[in-house]
Amino acid sequence: ELPAEVTTIAELLHDAGYATAHFGKWHVGRERPSAHGFDVDDGANTNRGPGRSEKPNPDQGIAITDAGIAFAKAQLAAKKPFYVQISHYGGGSEDEARAETRQALAAELRGMRGKTAWQAAILRDIDDQFARVLAALDEMKVADSTYVVVVFDHGASGRNANAPLSGGKGSVLEGGIRVPFVVRGPGIARGVCCRVRASTADVLPTVAELAGVKSWPNDVEGGSLAAVLRGSGKGNVARPREELEIGRASCRE
């Protein structure tokens, strides 16, 4: 259970005047997100979703996106700044991808081994939901004043499960700890690949600073990436401790 005394990003932003919401996977205890600073939530959901289904997707992928967009629109109408956390569920079978997605990707997926194919379809569905969020921000005319942060978890288990990276979930090789991290928003240049090492422990301080919050609990081990994001991917991150060493990542320019 997430201890009540742990300060969440929702609590920091709520105290700063933001409306806060969480939709989707919670997975940090049986207390609802509302017990940890969220004004609105859809429950303390595990991988099975609010319906405790073995296969929550694709319905829940669409539902949580709908809920997030609706919440943002409601806060815009109320002239209140907002923070929405949309946490997608993992997919464990071919049935968790939309039939139309599988059909659209048929040629691309042909020749792929079973699991690789349906995982690709599920990821395309998630991409489509991200696109819906971005389109909604454009429609609301707040894209230029809203930060969007996309971060994934550690991926699949297995020696070569996250190829071309080595290793997988549970290892400290790249396949176990290197994950996508994409940020869009005011003051952030487009198309920049940042090589400054970072951790998901940096997300809370980063979001807090971007939202105008000046301080956060001293026991947060991450540091804010705000200056790096605004500095075209260059700069230093101040953290209280530097035990974690992450190798320099390579990427396409």
mmCIF file of C-alpha atoms in Angstrom:
data_model
loop_
_atom_site.group_PDB
_atom_site.id
_atom_site.type_symbol
_atom_site.label_atom_id
_atom_site.label_comp_id
_atom_site.label_asym_id
_atom_site.label_seq_id
_atom_site.Cartn_x
_atom_site.Cartn_y
_atom_site.Cartn_z
ATOM 1 C CA GLU A 1 0.000 0.000 0.000
ATOM 2 C CA LEU A 2 1.315 3.438 -0.903
ATOM 3 C CA PRO A 3 1.883 5.035 2.522
ATOM 4 C CA ALA A 4 -0.380 7.993 3.260
ATOM 5 C CA GLU A 5 2.609 10.080 4.330
ATOM 6 C CA VAL A 6 4.226 9.816 0.883
ATOM 7 C CA THR A 7 3.579 13.026 -1.052
ATOM 8 C CA THR A 8 2.405 12.405 -4.606
ATOM 9 C CA ILE A 9 2.640 14.706 -7.604
ATOM 10 C CA ALA A 10 -1.148 15.030 -7.422
ATOM 11 C CA GLU A 11 -0.940 16.374 -3.878
ATOM 12 C CA LEU A 12 1.766 18.875 -4.827
ATOM 13 C CA LEU A 13 -0.223 20.136 -7.807
ATOM 14 C CA HIS A 14 -3.540 20.111 -5.947
ATOM 15 C CA ASP A 15 -2.049 22.403 -3.317
ATOM 16 C CA ALA A 16 -0.884 24.668 -6.145
ATOM 17 C CA GLY A 17 -4.449 25.034 -7.436
ATOM 18 C CA TYR A 18 -4.559 22.312 -10.076
ATOM 19 C CA ALA A 19 -7.470 19.955 -10.619
ATOM 20 C CA THR A 20 -6.092 16.411 -10.675
ATOM 21 C CA ALA A 21 -7.285 13.101 -12.123
ATOM 22 C CA HIS A 22 -6.050 9.553 -12.600
ATOM 23 C CA PHE A 23 -7.571 7.026 -14.996
ATOM 24 C CA GLY A 24 -6.342 3.480 -15.619
ATOM 25 C CA LYS A 25 -3.834 1.245 -13.889
ATOM 26 C CA TRP A 26 -3.048 2.301 -10.316
ATOM 27 C CA HIS A 27 -1.306 -0.763 -8.892
ATOM 28 C CA VAL A 28 0.105 0.798 -5.708
ATOM 29 C CA GLY A 29 -2.455 -0.475 -3.226
ATOM 30 C CA ARG A 30 -6.148 -0.873 -2.575
ATOM 31 C CA GLU A 31 -6.778 2.734 -1.585
ATOM 32 C CA ARG A 32 -8.225 4.763 -4.434
ATOM 33 C CA PRO A 33 -6.086 7.474 -6.047
ATOM 34 C CA SER A 34 -8.445 9.990 -4.408
ATOM 35 C CA ALA A 35 -6.761 9.090 -1.098
ATOM 36 C CA HIS A 36 -3.514 10.425 -2.560
ATOM 37 C CA GLY A 37 -4.470 13.825 -3.955
ATOM 38 C CA PHE A 38 -6.528 13.045 -7.057
ATOM 39 C CA ASP A 39 -9.871 14.811 -7.332
ATOM 40 C CA VAL A 40 -11.244 12.241 -9.782
ATOM 41 C CA ASP A 41 -10.304 8.618 -10.449
ATOM 42 C CA ASP A 42 -11.752 5.361 -11.785
ATOM 43 C CA GLY A 43 -10.633 3.152 -8.906
ATOM 44 C CA ALA A 44 -7.630 1.383 -7.428
ATOM 45 C CA ASN A 45 -7.177 -0.670 -10.567
ATOM 46 C CA THR A 46 -4.784 -3.562 -11.034
ATOM 47 C CA ASN A 47 -3.806 -4.967 -14.434
ATOM 48 C CA ARG A 48 -7.388 -6.224 -14.777
ATOM 49 C CA GLY A 49 -9.001 -2.801 -14.829
ATOM 50 C CA PRO A 50 -12.142 -1.645 -13.027
ATOM 51 C CA GLY A 51 -14.118 -4.626 -14.340
ATOM 52 C CA ARG A 52 -11.524 -7.118 -13.033
ATOM 53 C CA SER A 53 -11.301 -8.514 -16.545
ATOM 54 C CA GLU A 54 -8.564 -10.817 -17.778
ATOM 55 C CA LYS A 55 -8.527 -8.698 -20.935
ATOM 56 C CA PRO A 56 -9.283 -5.036 -20.089
ATOM 57 C CA ASN A 57 -8.094 -3.797 -23.475
ATOM 58 C CA PRO A 58 -8.985 -2.546 -25.993
ATOM 59 C CA ASP A 59 -12.120 -1.177 -24.292
ATOM 60 C CA GLN A 60 -10.296 0.293 -21.315
ATOM 61 C CA GLY A 61 -7.610 1.886 -23.456
ATOM 62 C CA ILE A 62 -10.354 3.882 -25.140
ATOM 63 C CA ALA A 63 -12.355 4.468 -21.944
ATOM 64 C CA ILE A 64 -9.509 5.958 -19.920
ATOM 65 C CA THR A 65 -8.578 8.223 -22.814
ATOM 66 C CA ASP A 66 -12.199 9.371 -23.088
ATOM 67 C CA ALA A 67 -12.245 10.073 -19.352
ATOM 68 C CA GLY A 68 -8.985 12.013 -19.449
ATOM 69 C CA ILE A 69 -10.116 14.185 -22.346
ATOM 70 C CA ALA A 70 -13.499 14.832 -20.723
ATOM 71 C CA PHE A 71 -11.815 15.853 -17.460
ATOM 72 C CA ALA A 72 -9.483 18.260 -19.270
ATOM 73 C CA LYS A 73 -12.394 19.849 -21.135
ATOM 74 C CA ALA A 74 -14.368 20.258 -17.914
ATOM 75 C CA GLN A 75 -11.468 22.015 -16.195
ATOM 76 C CA LEU A 76 -10.904 24.269 -19.196
ATOM 77 C CA ALA A 77 -14.578 25.277 -19.033
ATOM 78 C CA ALA A 78 -14.128 26.001 -15.337
ATOM 79 C CA LYS A 79 -10.951 27.998 -16.116
ATOM 80 C CA LYS A 80 -8.877 25.795 -13.827
ATOM 81 C CA PRO A 81 -5.403 24.384 -14.550
ATOM 82 C CA PHE A 82 -5.375 20.596 -14.712
ATOM 83 C CA TYR A 83 -3.177 17.538 -14.351
ATOM 84 C CA VAL A 84 -4.404 14.278 -15.900
ATOM 85 C CA GLN A 85 -2.653 10.953 -15.449
ATOM 86 C CA ILE A 86 -3.700 8.297 -18.003
ATOM 87 C CA SER A 87 -2.140 4.930 -17.206
ATOM 88 C CA HIS A 88 -2.611 2.287 -19.891
ATOM 89 C CA TYR A 89 -2.915 -1.408 -19.147
ATOM 90 C CA GLY A 90 -0.496 -3.929 -20.583
ATOM 91 C CA GLY A 91 -1.764 -6.375 -23.170
ATOM 92 C CA GLY A 92 -1.452 -10.099 -22.744
ATOM 93 C CA SER A 93 -3.102 -11.522 -25.850
ATOM 94 C CA GLU A 94 -4.112 -10.842 -29.441
ATOM 95 C CA ASP A 95 -7.675 -10.149 -28.300
ATOM 96 C CA GLU A 96 -6.508 -6.981 -26.534
ATOM 97 C CA ALA A 97 -5.868 -5.160 -29.791
ATOM 98 C CA ARG A 98 -8.691 -3.683 -31.841
ATOM 99 C CA ALA A 99 -9.746 -5.793 -34.800
ATOM 100 C CA GLU A 100 -9.417 -2.787 -37.113
ATOM 101 C CA THR A 101 -5.844 -2.259 -35.907
ATOM 102 C CA ARG A 102 -4.906 -5.855 -36.651
ATOM 103 C CA GLN A 103 -6.471 -5.520 -40.077
ATOM 104 C CA ALA A 104 -4.690 -2.218 -40.819
ATOM 105 C CA LEU A 105 -1.342 -3.708 -39.806
ATOM 106 C CA ALA A 106 -1.846 -7.065 -41.533
ATOM 107 C CA ALA A 107 0.802 -6.518 -44.187
ATOM 108 C CA GLU A 108 3.290 -5.042 -41.704
ATOM 109 C CA LEU A 109 2.801 -7.885 -39.217
ATOM 110 C CA ARG A 110 2.930 -10.679 -41.769
ATOM 111 C CA GLY A 111 5.840 -12.960 -41.000
ATOM 112 C CA MET A 112 6.191 -11.825 -37.384
ATOM 113 C CA ARG A 113 6.012 -14.495 -34.715
ATOM 114 C CA GLY A 114 2.743 -14.597 -32.781
ATOM 115 C CA LYS A 115 3.524 -12.606 -29.637
ATOM 116 C CA THR A 116 5.557 -9.977 -31.452
ATOM 117 C CA ALA A 117 2.676 -9.367 -33.850
ATOM 118 C CA TRP A 118 -0.075 -8.815 -31.308
ATOM 119 C CA GLN A 119 2.164 -6.723 -29.069
ATOM 120 C CA ALA A 120 2.841 -4.459 -32.045
ATOM 121 C CA ALA A 121 -0.909 -4.111 -32.590
ATOM 122 C CA ILE A 122 -1.513 -3.244 -28.928
ATOM 123 C CA LEU A 123 1.210 -0.602 -29.029
ATOM 124 C CA ARG A 124 -0.368 0.893 -32.141
ATOM 125 C CA ASP A 125 -3.658 1.145 -30.245
ATOM 126 C CA ILE A 126 -1.876 2.988 -27.429
ATOM 127 C CA ASP A 127 -0.240 5.298 -29.972
ATOM 128 C CA ASP A 128 -3.685 6.044 -31.364
ATOM 129 C CA GLN A 129 -4.947 6.987 -27.899
ATOM 130 C CA PHE A 130 -1.999 9.332 -27.407
ATOM 131 C CA ALA A 131 -2.888 10.912 -30.733
ATOM 132 C CA ARG A 132 -6.445 11.455 -29.519
ATOM 133 C CA VAL A 133 -5.150 13.298 -26.450
ATOM 134 C CA LEU A 134 -2.931 15.535 -28.578
ATOM 135 C CA ALA A 135 -5.797 16.220 -30.987
ATOM 136 C CA ALA A 136 -8.064 17.137 -28.055
ATOM 137 C CA LEU A 137 -5.499 19.628 -26.746
ATOM 138 C CA ASP A 138 -5.345 21.162 -30.225
ATOM 139 C CA GLU A 139 -9.131 21.316 -30.341
ATOM 140 C CA MET A 140 -9.232 23.025 -26.938
ATOM 141 C CA LYS A 141 -6.517 25.438 -28.127
ATOM 142 C CA VAL A 142 -4.308 24.698 -25.107
ATOM 143 C CA ALA A 143 -1.546 22.689 -26.806
ATOM 144 C CA ASP A 144 0.849 25.640 -26.568
ATOM 145 C CA SER A 145 0.350 25.934 -22.815
ATOM 146 C CA THR A 146 0.180 22.251 -21.849
ATOM 147 C CA TYR A 147 2.985 19.808 -21.147
ATOM 148 C CA VAL A 148 2.522 16.213 -22.286
ATOM 149 C CA VAL A 149 4.788 13.546 -20.768
ATOM 150 C CA VAL A 150 4.868 10.001 -22.164
ATOM 151 C CA VAL A 151 6.779 7.344 -20.250
ATOM 152 C CA PHE A 152 6.607 3.547 -20.426
ATOM 153 C CA ASP A 153 7.528 0.827 -17.953
ATOM 154 C CA HIS A 154 10.293 -1.790 -18.198
ATOM 155 C CA GLY A 155 8.731 -3.853 -20.979
ATOM 156 C CA ALA A 156 8.623 -7.605 -21.403
ATOM 157 C CA SER A 157 10.429 -10.368 -19.516
ATOM 158 C CA GLY A 158 13.060 -12.539 -21.149
ATOM 159 C CA ARG A 159 16.632 -12.512 -22.370
ATOM 160 C CA ASN A 160 15.878 -10.841 -25.698
ATOM 161 C CA ALA A 161 12.324 -9.734 -24.967
ATOM 162 C CA ASN A 162 13.007 -6.081 -25.727
ATOM 163 C CA ALA A 163 15.253 -6.489 -28.764
ATOM 164 C CA PRO A 164 17.305 -4.849 -30.106
ATOM 165 C CA LEU A 165 18.170 -3.980 -26.495
ATOM 166 C CA SER A 166 19.843 -6.681 -24.392
ATOM 167 C CA GLY A 167 17.959 -8.141 -21.446
ATOM 168 C CA GLY A 168 14.425 -7.588 -20.253
ATOM 169 C CA LYS A 169 12.253 -6.867 -17.234
ATOM 170 C CA GLY A 170 14.142 -7.612 -14.028
ATOM 171 C CA SER A 171 17.630 -7.096 -15.472
ATOM 172 C CA VAL A 172 19.851 -4.034 -15.216
ATOM 173 C CA LEU A 173 20.804 -4.247 -18.888
ATOM 174 C CA GLU A 174 19.341 -1.718 -21.299
ATOM 175 C CA GLY A 175 16.381 -3.980 -22.077
ATOM 176 C CA GLY A 176 15.404 -3.849 -18.417
ATOM 177 C CA ILE A 177 15.910 -0.188 -17.551
ATOM 178 C CA ARG A 178 15.883 1.841 -20.771
ATOM 179 C CA VAL A 179 12.386 3.042 -21.600
ATOM 180 C CA PRO A 180 10.781 5.667 -23.857
ATOM 181 C CA PHE A 181 10.513 9.159 -22.359
ATOM 182 C CA VAL A 182 9.009 11.901 -24.515
ATOM 183 C CA VAL A 183 8.016 15.409 -23.458
ATOM 184 C CA ARG A 184 6.194 18.087 -25.445
ATOM 185 C CA GLY A 185 5.258 21.542 -24.286
ATOM 186 C CA PRO A 186 5.998 25.272 -24.160
ATOM 187 C CA GLY A 187 9.688 26.095 -24.323
ATOM 188 C CA ILE A 188 10.717 22.609 -25.477
ATOM 189 C CA ALA A 189 12.340 22.378 -28.909
ATOM 190 C CA ARG A 190 10.995 19.815 -31.358
ATOM 191 C CA GLY A 191 12.926 16.822 -32.634
ATOM 192 C CA VAL A 192 15.638 16.901 -29.969
ATOM 193 C CA CYS A 193 17.187 13.672 -28.714
ATOM 194 C CA CYS A 194 18.515 14.198 -25.194
ATOM 195 C CA ARG A 195 21.517 12.218 -23.934
ATOM 196 C CA VAL A 196 21.448 13.521 -20.355
ATOM 197 C CA ARG A 197 20.924 10.464 -18.175
ATOM 198 C CA ALA A 198 17.601 10.361 -16.397
ATOM 199 C CA SER A 199 15.365 8.159 -14.286
ATOM 200 C CA THR A 200 11.642 7.946 -13.675
ATOM 201 C CA ALA A 201 12.517 9.233 -10.192
ATOM 202 C CA ASP A 202 13.029 12.548 -11.999
ATOM 203 C CA VAL A 203 9.430 12.745 -13.213
ATOM 204 C CA LEU A 204 7.900 14.184 -10.035
ATOM 205 C CA PRO A 205 10.403 17.048 -9.673
ATOM 206 C CA THR A 206 10.231 17.744 -13.410
ATOM 207 C CA VAL A 207 6.445 17.943 -13.593
ATOM 208 C CA ALA A 208 6.344 19.965 -10.379
ATOM 209 C CA GLU A 209 8.773 22.575 -11.699
ATOM 210 C CA LEU A 210 7.084 22.782 -15.105
ATOM 211 C CA ALA A 211 3.805 23.410 -13.278
ATOM 212 C CA GLY A 212 5.302 26.231 -11.251
ATOM 213 C CA VAL A 213 5.756 24.367 -7.958
ATOM 214 C CA LYS A 214 8.913 25.655 -6.302
ATOM 215 C CA SER A 215 9.708 22.815 -3.906
ATOM 216 C CA TRP A 216 9.018 19.157 -3.195
ATOM 217 C CA PRO A 217 9.791 16.746 -0.345
ATOM 218 C CA ASN A 218 13.471 16.347 0.506
ATOM 219 C CA ASP A 219 13.246 12.552 0.355
ATOM 220 C CA VAL A 220 12.477 12.563 -3.387
ATOM 221 C CA GLU A 221 15.591 11.052 -4.950
ATOM 222 C CA GLY A 222 15.056 12.441 -8.436
ATOM 223 C CA GLY A 223 15.932 15.842 -9.806
ATOM 224 C CA SER A 224 14.111 18.197 -12.148
ATOM 225 C CA LEU A 225 14.823 17.859 -15.864
ATOM 226 C CA ALA A 226 13.080 21.166 -16.612
ATOM 227 C CA ALA A 227 16.283 23.065 -17.410
ATOM 228 C CA VAL A 228 17.446 20.242 -19.694
ATOM 229 C CA LEU A 229 14.111 20.160 -21.517
ATOM 230 C CA ARG A 230 14.188 23.917 -22.022
ATOM 231 C CA GLY A 231 17.866 23.813 -22.966
ATOM 232 C CA SER A 232 17.461 21.711 -26.108
ATOM 233 C CA GLY A 233 18.421 18.524 -24.304
ATOM 234 C CA LYS A 234 21.604 19.797 -22.669
ATOM 235 C CA GLY A 235 22.479 20.665 -19.092
ATOM 236 C CA ASN A 236 22.890 19.140 -15.670
ATOM 237 C CA VAL A 237 20.385 17.655 -13.237
ATOM 238 C CA ALA A 238 20.784 18.291 -9.511
ATOM 239 C CA ARG A 239 19.853 15.245 -7.472
ATOM 240 C CA PRO A 240 20.291 14.681 -3.722
ATOM 241 C CA ARG A 241 22.106 11.402 -4.427
ATOM 242 C CA GLU A 242 24.009 10.104 -7.431
ATOM 243 C CA GLU A 243 24.388 6.365 -6.792
ATOM 244 C CA LEU A 244 22.474 5.381 -9.926
ATOM 245 C CA GLU A 245 24.670 5.412 -12.997
ATOM 246 C CA ILE A 246 22.957 5.101 -16.370
ATOM 247 C CA GLY A 247 25.164 4.687 -19.398
ATOM 248 C CA ARG A 248 25.117 7.192 -22.222
ATOM 249 C CA ALA A 249 22.279 6.327 -24.583
ATOM 250 C CA SER A 250 22.533 6.422 -28.341
ATOM 251 C CA CYS A 251 19.757 7.575 -30.646
ATOM 252 C CA ARG A 252 18.993 8.741 -34.121
ATOM 253 C CA GLU A 253 19.153 12.491 -34.606
#
